[in-house]
Short mmCIF file of C-alpha atoms in Angstrom, two decimals:
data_model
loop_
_atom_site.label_atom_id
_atom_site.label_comp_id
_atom_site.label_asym_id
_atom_site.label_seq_id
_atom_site.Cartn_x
_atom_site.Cartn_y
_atom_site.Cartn_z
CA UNK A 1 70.04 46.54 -111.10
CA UNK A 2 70.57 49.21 -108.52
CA UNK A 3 69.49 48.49 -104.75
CA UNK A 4 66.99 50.67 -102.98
CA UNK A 5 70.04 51.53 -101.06
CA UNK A 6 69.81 53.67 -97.43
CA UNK A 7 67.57 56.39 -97.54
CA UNK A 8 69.73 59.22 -95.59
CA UNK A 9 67.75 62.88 -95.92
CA UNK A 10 64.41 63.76 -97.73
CA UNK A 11 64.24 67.40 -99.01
CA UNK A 12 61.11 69.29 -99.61
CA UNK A 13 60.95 71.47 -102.84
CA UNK A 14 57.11 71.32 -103.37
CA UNK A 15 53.49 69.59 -102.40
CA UNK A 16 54.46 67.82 -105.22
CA UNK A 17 58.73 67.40 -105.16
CA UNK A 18 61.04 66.52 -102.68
CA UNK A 19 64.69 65.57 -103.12
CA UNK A 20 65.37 62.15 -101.71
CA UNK A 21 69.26 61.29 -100.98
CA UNK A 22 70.35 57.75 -100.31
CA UNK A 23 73.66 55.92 -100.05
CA UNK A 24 72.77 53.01 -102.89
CA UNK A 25 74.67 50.52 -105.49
CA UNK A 26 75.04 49.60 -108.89
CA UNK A 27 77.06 47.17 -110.36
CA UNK A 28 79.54 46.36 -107.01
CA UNK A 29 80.00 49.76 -106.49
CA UNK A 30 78.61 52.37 -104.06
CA UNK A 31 77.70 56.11 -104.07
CA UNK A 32 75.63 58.86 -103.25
CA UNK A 33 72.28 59.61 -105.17
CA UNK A 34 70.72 62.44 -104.61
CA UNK A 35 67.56 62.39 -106.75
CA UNK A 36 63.57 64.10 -107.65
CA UNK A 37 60.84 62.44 -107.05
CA UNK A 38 57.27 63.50 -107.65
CA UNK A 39 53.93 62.60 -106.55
CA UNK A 40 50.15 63.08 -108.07
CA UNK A 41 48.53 61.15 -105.33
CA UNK A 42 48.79 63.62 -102.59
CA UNK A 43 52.25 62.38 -101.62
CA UNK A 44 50.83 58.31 -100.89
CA UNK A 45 53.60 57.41 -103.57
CA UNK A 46 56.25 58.97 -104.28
CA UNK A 47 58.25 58.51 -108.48
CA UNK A 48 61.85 58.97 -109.06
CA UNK A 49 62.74 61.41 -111.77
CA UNK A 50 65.11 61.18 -114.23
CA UNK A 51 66.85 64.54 -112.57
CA UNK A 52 69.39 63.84 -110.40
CA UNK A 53 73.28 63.10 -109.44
CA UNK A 54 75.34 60.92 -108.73
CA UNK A 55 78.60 61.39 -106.40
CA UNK A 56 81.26 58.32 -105.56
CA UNK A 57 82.41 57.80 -102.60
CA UNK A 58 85.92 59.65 -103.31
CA UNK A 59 84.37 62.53 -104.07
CA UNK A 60 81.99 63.36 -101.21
CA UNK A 61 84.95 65.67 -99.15
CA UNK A 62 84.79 67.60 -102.45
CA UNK A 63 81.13 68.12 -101.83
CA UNK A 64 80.69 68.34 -98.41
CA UNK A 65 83.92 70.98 -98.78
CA UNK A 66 81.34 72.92 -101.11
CA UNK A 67 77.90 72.38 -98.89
CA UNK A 68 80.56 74.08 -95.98
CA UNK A 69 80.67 77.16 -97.92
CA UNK A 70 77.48 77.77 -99.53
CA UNK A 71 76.37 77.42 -95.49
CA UNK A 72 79.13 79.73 -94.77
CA UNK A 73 78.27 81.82 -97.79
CA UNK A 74 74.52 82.07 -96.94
CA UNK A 75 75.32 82.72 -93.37
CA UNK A 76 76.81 85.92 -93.96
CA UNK A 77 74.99 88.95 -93.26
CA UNK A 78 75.07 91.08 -96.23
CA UNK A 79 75.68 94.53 -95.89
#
């Protein structure tokens, strides 16, 4: 069974969504979830989602090399 794991950033997308991302673990191993969760009691309790991902541990550069540029990306003025 997966642990509840360290809850690192919460992510609004709605009144009613929010991305939560946590380091957890499942079976002896470790990684990143970034998942949905919902609410339809005016946020009192908030549902995972089956919509989310996954990332281990060895790939996080990879996706913190990619979060880099989409800042850089969406930094840029555009002419």
């Amino acid at each position: 069974m997966a642990d509840e794991g360290k809850m690192l950033a919460t992510v609004p997308r709605s009144d009613t969504e929010r991305m939560q991302i946590a380091v957890k673990e499942f079976k002896g191993r470790s990684y990143l979830d970034m998942r949905i969760f919902y609410t339809t009691d005016e946020g009192e309790t908030w549902l995972p989602t089956k919509k989310g991902v996954t990332c281990p541990p060895e790939n996080l550069e990879i996706l913190r090399d990619a979060i880099d540029e989409a800042i850089k990306e969406f930094s840029t003025p555009e002419e």
